[in-house]
Tab-separated table of C-alpha atoms and ligand atoms in Angstrom:
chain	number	residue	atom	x	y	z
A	1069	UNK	CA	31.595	-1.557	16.712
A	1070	UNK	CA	30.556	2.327	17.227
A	1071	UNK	CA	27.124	1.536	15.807
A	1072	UNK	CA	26.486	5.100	14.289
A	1073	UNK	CA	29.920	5.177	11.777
A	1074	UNK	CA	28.034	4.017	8.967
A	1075	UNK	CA	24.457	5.214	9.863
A	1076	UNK	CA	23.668	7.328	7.181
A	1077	UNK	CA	20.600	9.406	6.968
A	1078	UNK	CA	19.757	8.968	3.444
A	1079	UNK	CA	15.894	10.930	3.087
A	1080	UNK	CA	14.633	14.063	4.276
A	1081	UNK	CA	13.782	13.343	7.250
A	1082	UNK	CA	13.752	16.586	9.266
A	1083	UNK	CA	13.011	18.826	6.507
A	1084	UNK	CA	10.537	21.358	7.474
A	1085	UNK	CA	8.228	22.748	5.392
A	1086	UNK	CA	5.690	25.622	6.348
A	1087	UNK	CA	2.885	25.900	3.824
A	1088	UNK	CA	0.089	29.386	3.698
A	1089	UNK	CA	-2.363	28.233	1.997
A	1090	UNK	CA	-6.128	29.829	2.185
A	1091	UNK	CA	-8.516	26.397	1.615
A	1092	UNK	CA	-9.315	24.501	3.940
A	1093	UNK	CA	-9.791	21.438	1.727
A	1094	UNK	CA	-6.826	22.361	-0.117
A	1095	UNK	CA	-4.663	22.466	3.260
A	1096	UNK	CA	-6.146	18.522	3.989
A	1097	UNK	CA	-4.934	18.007	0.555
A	1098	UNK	CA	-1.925	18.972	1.109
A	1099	UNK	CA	-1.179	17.487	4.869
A	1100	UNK	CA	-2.563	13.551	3.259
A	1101	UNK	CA	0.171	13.905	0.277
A	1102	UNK	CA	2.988	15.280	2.654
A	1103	UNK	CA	2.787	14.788	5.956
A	1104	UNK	CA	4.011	11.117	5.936
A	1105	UNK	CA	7.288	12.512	4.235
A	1106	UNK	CA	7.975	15.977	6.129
A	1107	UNK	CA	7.925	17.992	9.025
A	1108	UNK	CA	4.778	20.269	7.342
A	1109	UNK	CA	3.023	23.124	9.630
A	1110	UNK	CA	0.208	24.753	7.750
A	1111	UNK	CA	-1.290	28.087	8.222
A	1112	UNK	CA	-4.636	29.685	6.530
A	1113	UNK	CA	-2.879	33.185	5.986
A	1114	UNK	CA	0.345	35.032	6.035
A	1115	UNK	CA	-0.130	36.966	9.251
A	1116	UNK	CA	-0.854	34.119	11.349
A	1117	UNK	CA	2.153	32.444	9.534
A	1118	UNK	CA	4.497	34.944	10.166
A	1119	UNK	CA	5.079	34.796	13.659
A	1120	UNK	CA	5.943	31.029	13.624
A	1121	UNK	CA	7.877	31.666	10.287
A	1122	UNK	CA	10.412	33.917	12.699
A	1123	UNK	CA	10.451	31.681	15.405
A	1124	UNK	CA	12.028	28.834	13.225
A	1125	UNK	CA	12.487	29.549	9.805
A	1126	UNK	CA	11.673	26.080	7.630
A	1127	UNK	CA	13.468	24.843	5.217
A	1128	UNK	CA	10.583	25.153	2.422
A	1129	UNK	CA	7.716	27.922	2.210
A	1130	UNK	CA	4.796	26.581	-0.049
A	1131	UNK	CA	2.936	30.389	-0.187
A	1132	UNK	CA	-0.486	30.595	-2.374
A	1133	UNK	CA	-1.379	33.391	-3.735
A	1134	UNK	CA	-5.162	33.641	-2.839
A	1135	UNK	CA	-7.703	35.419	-5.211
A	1136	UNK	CA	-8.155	39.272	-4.712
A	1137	UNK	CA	-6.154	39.120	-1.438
A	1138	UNK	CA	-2.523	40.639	-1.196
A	1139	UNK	CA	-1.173	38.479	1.879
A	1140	UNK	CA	1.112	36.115	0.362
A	1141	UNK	CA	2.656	39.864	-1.239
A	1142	UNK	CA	2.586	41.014	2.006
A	1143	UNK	CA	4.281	38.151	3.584
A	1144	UNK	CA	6.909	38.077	0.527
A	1145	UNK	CA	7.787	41.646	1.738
A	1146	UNK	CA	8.646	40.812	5.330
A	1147	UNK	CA	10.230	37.500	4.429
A	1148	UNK	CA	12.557	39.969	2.382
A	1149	UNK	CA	13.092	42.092	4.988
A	1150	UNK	CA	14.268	39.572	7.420
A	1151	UNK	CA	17.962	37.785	6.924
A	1152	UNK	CA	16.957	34.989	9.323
A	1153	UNK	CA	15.133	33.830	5.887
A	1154	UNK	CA	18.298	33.428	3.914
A	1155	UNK	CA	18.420	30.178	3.173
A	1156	UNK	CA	14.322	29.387	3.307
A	1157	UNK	CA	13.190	28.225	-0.370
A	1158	UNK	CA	9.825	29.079	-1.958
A	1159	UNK	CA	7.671	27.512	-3.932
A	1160	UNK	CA	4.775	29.515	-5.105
A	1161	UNK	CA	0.787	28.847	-5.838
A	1162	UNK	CA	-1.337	31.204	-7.405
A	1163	UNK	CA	-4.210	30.935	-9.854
A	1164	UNK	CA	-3.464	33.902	-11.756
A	1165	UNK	CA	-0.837	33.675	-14.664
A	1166	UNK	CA	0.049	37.466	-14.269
A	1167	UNK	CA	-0.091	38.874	-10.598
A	1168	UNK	CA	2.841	40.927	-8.698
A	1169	UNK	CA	3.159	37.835	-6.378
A	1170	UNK	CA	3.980	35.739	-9.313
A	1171	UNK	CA	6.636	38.390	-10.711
A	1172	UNK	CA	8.097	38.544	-7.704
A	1173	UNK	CA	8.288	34.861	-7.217
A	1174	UNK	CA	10.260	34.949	-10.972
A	1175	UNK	CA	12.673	37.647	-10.178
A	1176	UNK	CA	13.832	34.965	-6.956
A	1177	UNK	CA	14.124	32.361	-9.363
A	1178	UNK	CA	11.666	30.290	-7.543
A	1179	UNK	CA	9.437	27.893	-8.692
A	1180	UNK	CA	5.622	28.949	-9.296
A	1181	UNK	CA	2.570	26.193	-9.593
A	1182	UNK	CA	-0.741	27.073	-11.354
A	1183	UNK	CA	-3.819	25.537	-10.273
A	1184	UNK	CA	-5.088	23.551	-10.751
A	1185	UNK	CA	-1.803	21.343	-10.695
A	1186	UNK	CA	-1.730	17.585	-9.925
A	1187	UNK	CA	-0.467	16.969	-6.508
A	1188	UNK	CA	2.392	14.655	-7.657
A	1189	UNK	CA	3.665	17.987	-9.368
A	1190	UNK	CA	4.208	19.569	-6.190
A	1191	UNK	CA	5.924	16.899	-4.818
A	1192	UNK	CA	8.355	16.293	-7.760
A	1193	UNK	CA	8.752	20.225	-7.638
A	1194	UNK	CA	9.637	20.086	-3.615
A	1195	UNK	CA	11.780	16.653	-4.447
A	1196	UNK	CA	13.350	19.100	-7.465
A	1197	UNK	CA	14.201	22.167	-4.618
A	1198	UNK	CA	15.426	19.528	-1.925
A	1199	UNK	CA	17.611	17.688	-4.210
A	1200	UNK	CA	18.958	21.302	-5.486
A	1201	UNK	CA	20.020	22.393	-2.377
A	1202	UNK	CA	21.504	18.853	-1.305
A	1203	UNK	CA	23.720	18.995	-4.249
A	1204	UNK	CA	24.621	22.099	-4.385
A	1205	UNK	CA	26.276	21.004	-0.865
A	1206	UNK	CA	28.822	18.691	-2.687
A	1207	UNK	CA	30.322	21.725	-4.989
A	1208	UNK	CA	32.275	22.391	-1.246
A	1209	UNK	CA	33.488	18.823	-1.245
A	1210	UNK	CA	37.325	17.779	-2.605
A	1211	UNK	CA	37.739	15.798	-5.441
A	1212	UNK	CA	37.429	12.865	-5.747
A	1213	UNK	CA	34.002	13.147	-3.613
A	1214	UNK	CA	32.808	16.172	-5.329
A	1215	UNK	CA	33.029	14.119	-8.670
A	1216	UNK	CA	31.678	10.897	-7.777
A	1217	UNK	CA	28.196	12.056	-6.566
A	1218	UNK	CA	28.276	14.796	-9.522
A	1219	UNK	CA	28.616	11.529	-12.114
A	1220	UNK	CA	26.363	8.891	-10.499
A	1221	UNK	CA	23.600	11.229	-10.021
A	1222	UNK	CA	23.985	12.658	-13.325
A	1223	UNK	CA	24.438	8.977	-14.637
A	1224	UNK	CA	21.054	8.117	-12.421
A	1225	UNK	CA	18.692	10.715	-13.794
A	1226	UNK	CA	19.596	9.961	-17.459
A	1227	UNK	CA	18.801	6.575	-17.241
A	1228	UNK	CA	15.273	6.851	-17.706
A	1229	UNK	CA	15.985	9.328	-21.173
A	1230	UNK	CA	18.300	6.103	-22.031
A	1231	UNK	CA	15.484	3.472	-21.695
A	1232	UNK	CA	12.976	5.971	-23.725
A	1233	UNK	CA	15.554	6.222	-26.413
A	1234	UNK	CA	16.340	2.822	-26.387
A	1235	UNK	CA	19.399	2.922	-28.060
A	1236	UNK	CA	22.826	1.458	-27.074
A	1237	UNK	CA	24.909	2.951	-24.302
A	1238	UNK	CA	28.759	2.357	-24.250
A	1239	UNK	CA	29.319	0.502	-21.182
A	1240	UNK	CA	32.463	2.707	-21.079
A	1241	UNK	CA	30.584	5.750	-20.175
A	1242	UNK	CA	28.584	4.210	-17.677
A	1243	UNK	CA	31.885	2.589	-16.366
A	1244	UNK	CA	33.520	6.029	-16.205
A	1245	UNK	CA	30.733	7.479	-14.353
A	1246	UNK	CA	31.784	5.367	-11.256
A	1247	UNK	CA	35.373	5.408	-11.726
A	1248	UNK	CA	35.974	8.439	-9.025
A	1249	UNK	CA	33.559	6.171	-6.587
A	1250	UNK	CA	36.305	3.698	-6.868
A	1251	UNK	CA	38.803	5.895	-5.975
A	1252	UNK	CA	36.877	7.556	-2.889
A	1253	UNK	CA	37.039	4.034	-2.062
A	1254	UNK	CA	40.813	3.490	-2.635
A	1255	UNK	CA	42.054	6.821	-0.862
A	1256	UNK	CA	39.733	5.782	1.916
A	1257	UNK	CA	37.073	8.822	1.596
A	1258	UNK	CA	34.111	7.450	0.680
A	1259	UNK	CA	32.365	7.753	3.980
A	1260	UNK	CA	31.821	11.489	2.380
A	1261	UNK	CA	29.709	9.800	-0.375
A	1262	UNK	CA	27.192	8.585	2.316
A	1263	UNK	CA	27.090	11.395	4.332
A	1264	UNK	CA	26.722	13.529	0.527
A	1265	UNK	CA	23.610	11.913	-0.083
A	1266	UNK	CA	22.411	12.363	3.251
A	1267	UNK	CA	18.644	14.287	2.845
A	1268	UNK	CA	18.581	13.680	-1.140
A	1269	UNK	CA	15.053	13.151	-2.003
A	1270	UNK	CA	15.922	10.119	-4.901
A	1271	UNK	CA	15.756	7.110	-3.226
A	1272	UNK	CA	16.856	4.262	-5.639
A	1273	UNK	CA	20.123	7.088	-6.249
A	1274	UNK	CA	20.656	6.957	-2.726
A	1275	UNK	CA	20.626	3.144	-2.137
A	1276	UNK	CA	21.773	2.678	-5.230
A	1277	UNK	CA	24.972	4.469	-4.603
A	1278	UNK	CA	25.408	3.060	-1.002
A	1279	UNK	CA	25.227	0.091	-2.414
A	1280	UNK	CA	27.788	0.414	-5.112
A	1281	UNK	CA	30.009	2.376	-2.459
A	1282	UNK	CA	29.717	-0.922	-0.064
A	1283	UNK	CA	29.977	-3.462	-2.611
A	1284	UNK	CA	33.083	-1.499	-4.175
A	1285	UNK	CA	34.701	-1.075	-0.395
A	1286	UNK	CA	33.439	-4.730	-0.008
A	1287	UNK	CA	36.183	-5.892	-3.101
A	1288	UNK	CA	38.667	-3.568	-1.978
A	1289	UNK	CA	39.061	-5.249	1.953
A	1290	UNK	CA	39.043	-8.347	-0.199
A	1291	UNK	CA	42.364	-6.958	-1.974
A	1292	UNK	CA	40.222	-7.252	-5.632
A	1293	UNK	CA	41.923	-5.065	-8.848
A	1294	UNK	CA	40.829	-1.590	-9.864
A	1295	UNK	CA	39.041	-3.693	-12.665
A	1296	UNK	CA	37.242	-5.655	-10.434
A	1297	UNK	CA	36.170	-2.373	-8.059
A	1298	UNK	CA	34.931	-1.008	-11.482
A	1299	UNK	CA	32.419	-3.589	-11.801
A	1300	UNK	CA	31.283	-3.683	-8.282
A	1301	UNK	CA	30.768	-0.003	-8.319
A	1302	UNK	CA	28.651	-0.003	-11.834
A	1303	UNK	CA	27.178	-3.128	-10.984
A	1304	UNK	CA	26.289	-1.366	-7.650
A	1305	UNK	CA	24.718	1.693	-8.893
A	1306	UNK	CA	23.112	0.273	-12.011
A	1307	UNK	CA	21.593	-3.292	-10.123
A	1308	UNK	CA	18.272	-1.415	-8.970
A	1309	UNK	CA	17.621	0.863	-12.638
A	1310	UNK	CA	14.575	-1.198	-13.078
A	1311	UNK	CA	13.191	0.623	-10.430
A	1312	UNK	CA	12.460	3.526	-12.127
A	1313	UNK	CA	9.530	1.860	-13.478
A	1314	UNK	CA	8.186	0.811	-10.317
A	1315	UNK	CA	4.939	2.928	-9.429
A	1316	UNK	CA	6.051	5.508	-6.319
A	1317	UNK	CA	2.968	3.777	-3.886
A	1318	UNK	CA	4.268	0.382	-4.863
A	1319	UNK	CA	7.984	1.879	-4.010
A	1320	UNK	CA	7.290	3.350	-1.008
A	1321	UNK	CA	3.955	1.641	0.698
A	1322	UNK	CA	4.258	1.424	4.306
A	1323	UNK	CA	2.717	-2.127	4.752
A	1324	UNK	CA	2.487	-5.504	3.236
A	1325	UNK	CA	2.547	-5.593	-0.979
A	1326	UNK	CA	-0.288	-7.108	-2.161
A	1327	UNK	CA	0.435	-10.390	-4.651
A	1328	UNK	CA	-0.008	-8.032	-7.771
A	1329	UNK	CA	2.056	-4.969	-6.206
A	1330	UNK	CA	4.640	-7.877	-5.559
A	1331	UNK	CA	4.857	-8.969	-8.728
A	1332	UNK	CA	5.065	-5.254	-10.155
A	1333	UNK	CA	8.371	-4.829	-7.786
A	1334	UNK	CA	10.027	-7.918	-8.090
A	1335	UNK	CA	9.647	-6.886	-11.891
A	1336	UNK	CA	12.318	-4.150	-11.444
A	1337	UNK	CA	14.815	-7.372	-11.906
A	1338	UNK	CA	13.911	-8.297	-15.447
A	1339	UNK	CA	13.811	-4.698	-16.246
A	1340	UNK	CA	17.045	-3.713	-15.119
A	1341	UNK	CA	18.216	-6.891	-17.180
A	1342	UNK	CA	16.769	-5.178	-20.196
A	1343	UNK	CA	18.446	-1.657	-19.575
A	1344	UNK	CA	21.739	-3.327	-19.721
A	1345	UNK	CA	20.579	-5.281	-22.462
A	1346	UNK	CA	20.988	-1.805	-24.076
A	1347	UNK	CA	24.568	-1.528	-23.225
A	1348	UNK	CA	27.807	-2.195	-25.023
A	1349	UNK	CA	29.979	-4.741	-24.052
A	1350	UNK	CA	28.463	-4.645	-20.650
A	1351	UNK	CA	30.594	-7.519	-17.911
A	1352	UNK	CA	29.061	-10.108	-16.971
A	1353	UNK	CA	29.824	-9.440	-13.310
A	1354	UNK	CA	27.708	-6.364	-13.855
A	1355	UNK	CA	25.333	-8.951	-15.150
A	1356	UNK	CA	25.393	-11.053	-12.267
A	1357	UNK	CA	25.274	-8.394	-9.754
A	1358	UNK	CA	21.776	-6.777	-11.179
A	1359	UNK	CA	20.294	-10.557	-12.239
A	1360	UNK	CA	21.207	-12.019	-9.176
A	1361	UNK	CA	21.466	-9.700	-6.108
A	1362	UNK	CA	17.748	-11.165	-4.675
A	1363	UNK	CA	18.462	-15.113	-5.260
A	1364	UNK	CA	19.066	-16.905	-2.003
A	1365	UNK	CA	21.352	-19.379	-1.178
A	1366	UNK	CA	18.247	-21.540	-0.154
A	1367	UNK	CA	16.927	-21.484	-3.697
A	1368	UNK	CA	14.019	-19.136	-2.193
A	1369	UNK	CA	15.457	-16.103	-3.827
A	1370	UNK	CA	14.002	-14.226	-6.879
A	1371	UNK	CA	13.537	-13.856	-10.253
A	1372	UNK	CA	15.450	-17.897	-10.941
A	1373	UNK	CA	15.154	-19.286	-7.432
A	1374	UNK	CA	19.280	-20.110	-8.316
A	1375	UNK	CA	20.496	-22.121	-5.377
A	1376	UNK	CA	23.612	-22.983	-3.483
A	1377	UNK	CA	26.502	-23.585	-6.468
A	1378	UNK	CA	24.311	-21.709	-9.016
A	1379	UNK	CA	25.318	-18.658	-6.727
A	1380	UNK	CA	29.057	-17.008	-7.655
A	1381	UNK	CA	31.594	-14.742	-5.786
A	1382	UNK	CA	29.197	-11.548	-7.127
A	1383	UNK	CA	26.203	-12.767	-6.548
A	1384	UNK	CA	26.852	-14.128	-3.041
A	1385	UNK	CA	28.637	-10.424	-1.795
A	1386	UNK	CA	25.539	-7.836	-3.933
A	1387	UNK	CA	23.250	-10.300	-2.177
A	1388	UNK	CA	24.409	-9.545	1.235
A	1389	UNK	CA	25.306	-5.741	0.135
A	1390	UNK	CA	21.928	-5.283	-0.985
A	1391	UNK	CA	20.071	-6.818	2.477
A	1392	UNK	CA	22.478	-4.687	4.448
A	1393	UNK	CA	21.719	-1.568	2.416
A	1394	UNK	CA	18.211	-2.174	2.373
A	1395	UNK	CA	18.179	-2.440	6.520
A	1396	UNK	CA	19.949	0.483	6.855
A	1397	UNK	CA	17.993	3.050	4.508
A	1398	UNK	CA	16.122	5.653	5.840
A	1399	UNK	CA	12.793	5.300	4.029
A	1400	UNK	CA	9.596	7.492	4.249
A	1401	UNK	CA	7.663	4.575	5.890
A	1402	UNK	CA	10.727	3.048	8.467
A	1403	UNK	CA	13.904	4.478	10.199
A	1404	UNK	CA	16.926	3.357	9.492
A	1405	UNK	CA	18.371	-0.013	11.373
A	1406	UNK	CA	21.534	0.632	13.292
A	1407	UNK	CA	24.419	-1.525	10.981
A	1408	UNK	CA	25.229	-3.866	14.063
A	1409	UNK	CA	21.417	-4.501	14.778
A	1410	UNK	CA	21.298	-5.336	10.805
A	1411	UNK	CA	24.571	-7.616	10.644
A	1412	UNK	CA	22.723	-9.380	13.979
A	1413	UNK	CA	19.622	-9.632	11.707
A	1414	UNK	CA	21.608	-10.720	8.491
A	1415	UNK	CA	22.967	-13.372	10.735
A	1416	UNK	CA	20.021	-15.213	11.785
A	1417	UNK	CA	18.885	-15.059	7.975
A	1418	UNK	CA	20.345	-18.820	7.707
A	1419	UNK	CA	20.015	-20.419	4.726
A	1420	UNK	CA	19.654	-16.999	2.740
A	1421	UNK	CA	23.100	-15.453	2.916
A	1422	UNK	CA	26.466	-17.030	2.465
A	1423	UNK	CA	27.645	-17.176	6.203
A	1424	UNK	CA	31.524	-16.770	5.223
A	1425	UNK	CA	31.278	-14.101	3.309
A	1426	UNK	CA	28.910	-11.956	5.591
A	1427	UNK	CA	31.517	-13.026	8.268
A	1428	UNK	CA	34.235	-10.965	5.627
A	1429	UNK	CA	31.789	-8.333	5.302
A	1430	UNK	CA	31.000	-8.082	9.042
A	1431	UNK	CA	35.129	-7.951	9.677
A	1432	UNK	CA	35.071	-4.546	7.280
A	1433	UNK	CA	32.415	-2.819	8.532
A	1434	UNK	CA	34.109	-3.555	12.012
A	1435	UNK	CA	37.230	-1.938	10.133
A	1436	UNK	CA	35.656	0.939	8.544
A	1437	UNK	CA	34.114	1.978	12.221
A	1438	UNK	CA	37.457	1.590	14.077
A	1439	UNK	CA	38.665	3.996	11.309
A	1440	UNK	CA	41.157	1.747	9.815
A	1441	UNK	CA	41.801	0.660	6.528
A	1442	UNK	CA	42.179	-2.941	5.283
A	1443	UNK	CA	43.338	-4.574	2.031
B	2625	FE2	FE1	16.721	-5.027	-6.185
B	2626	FE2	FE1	18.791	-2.953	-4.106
């Protein structure tokens, strides 16, 4: 196997961002809350800034707007001046709610923070400008690649309105969100998908839609129907929703969870059982796949502890999607595993897996890297 085919990058790692920012508290502020996650370089004022600023243009400025001081005007000007800027985003900070910086910051169309702001509002605001520019990527993509991220991330970020509403969702829509995943699947271009979501800053949508890509590719080598690749594909995207209740430091903590933090994520189960609780006429495959992709064939599994015969078709394949996906994310706190180091990995999980069907699932990644289609 070429191990890199499927070795998607799937967060920002690489972005650069270069923030001007006068505090020197402010500027350790800002280095704890971001510096795990980016490439940051931090400067105290626009002049000093500037010369590195040329030398490699980042992908994000953060520029404050100190008190009394017209640098980060200054530094707007020659940023204007220069093309080698034309794809840099800005995201402004100022303390003054009327100031020529923060006119000028309007008339870009970028995004302008007041302090005193929470840090996590920065963040979302630099996840909000990452995730822009990432999708704006796919509007160059054919159809039906284009379509199938446009859907499942537009499917993805309403499903936290839907669980605030609380009222019923057709399972249709939902199902027809996915449908042109299944068919980057059938015309054999869903590698696109992966390499679409490369650098987007949502994590559940990212591993969420590898794994309903996988899972969905999974059926197809297995010669399944269109109506089975539906329900891999919505049972894929939607088997992690709970998630979005999940604290972000429980999410993404580097080290071991504590008991209680464990608890909290293995939680996301149950609550993705209650979203679709909430839909129509869900399938019960769809069931399956979001009730039952962390049991274990050992019985050590999670939330039931369901053992050997307990386990179905579905449960048995999103439980070895989901270990492969996980192993092969990019997250802020690991680097992605190579796929043949993490099928070498799934296969000494005895006991856990089912070893004939990761054998099947082995035999299509093998496929999928020698460029040919199966099934
Ligand atoms: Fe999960
Ligand atoms: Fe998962």
């Amino acid at each position: 196997m070429r191990p890199n085919v499927l070795h998607t990058e799937t967060t920002h790692e690489g972005l650069r961002i270069c923030a001007v920012i006068a505090g020197k508290r402010e500027r350790a502020d800002l280095r704890a809350a971001l510096d795990l996650c980016y490439r940051l370089t931090l400067f105290p004022n626009g002049a000093e800034a500037l010369h590195s600023l040329r030398a490699k243009p980042p992908d994000i400025l953060i520029l404050e707007e100190a008190p009394d001081n017209g640098d980060a005007v200054r530094l707007l000007r020659a940023i204007d001046k220069d093309p080698a800027f034309g794809s840099m985003a800005i995201i402004g900070l100022t303390s003054s709610p009327v100031s020529d910086f923060g006119l000028s910051l309007q008339d870009r169309g970028a995004p302008l923070l007041f302090r005193p702001f929470p840090m996590r509002q920065l963040t979302a605001t630099i996840s909000h400008v990452v995730n822009r520019a990432v999708e704006a990527s796919w509007d160059a993509m054919p159809e039906p690649q284009r379509l199938a991220l446009r859907k499942t991330v537009e499917l993805f970020n309403g499903i936290s309105d839907m669980i605030d509403a609380g009222t019923p969702v057709p399972y249709a829509d939902l199902k027809e969100s996915c449908t042109p995943l299944v068919s980057t699947v059938r015309n054999g271009t869903f590698k696109d998908l992966l390499n679409g979501v490369r650098g987007h800053d949502n994590y559940t949508y990212v591993h969420s839609l590898r794994i309903a890509t996988f899972l969905c590719h999974f059926g197809h080598a297995l010669g399944l129907s269109d109506g089975d690749l539906s329900i891999l594909a919505t049972g894929g995207l939607l088997h992690d929703v709970g998630k979005v209740t999940v604290p972000h430091d429980i999410l993404n903590k580097p080290g071991k969870l504590e008991a209680d933090e464990w608890a909290v994520m293995k939680s996301h189960v149950p609550r993705t059982m209650e979203f679709l609780a909430l839909v129509s006429d869900v399938p019960g495959g769809v069931r399956t796949i979001a009730g039952q992709h962390h049991e274990k064939l050992d019985g050590t599994g999670y939330p039931r502890g369901l053992k050997g015969g307990q386990l179905n078709d579905l449960a048995r394949m999103a439980a070895i999607v989901d270990v492969f996906g996980a192993l092969t994310d990019r997250r802020i706190y690991k680097e992605p595993m190579a796929p043949e180091k993490a099928l070498d990995v799934m296969h000494s999980m005895a006991g856990h897996l089912d070893p004939f069907r990761l054998a099947l699932f082995r035999d299509m990644l093998l496929d999928v890297a020698r460029g040919t289609e199966v099934g």
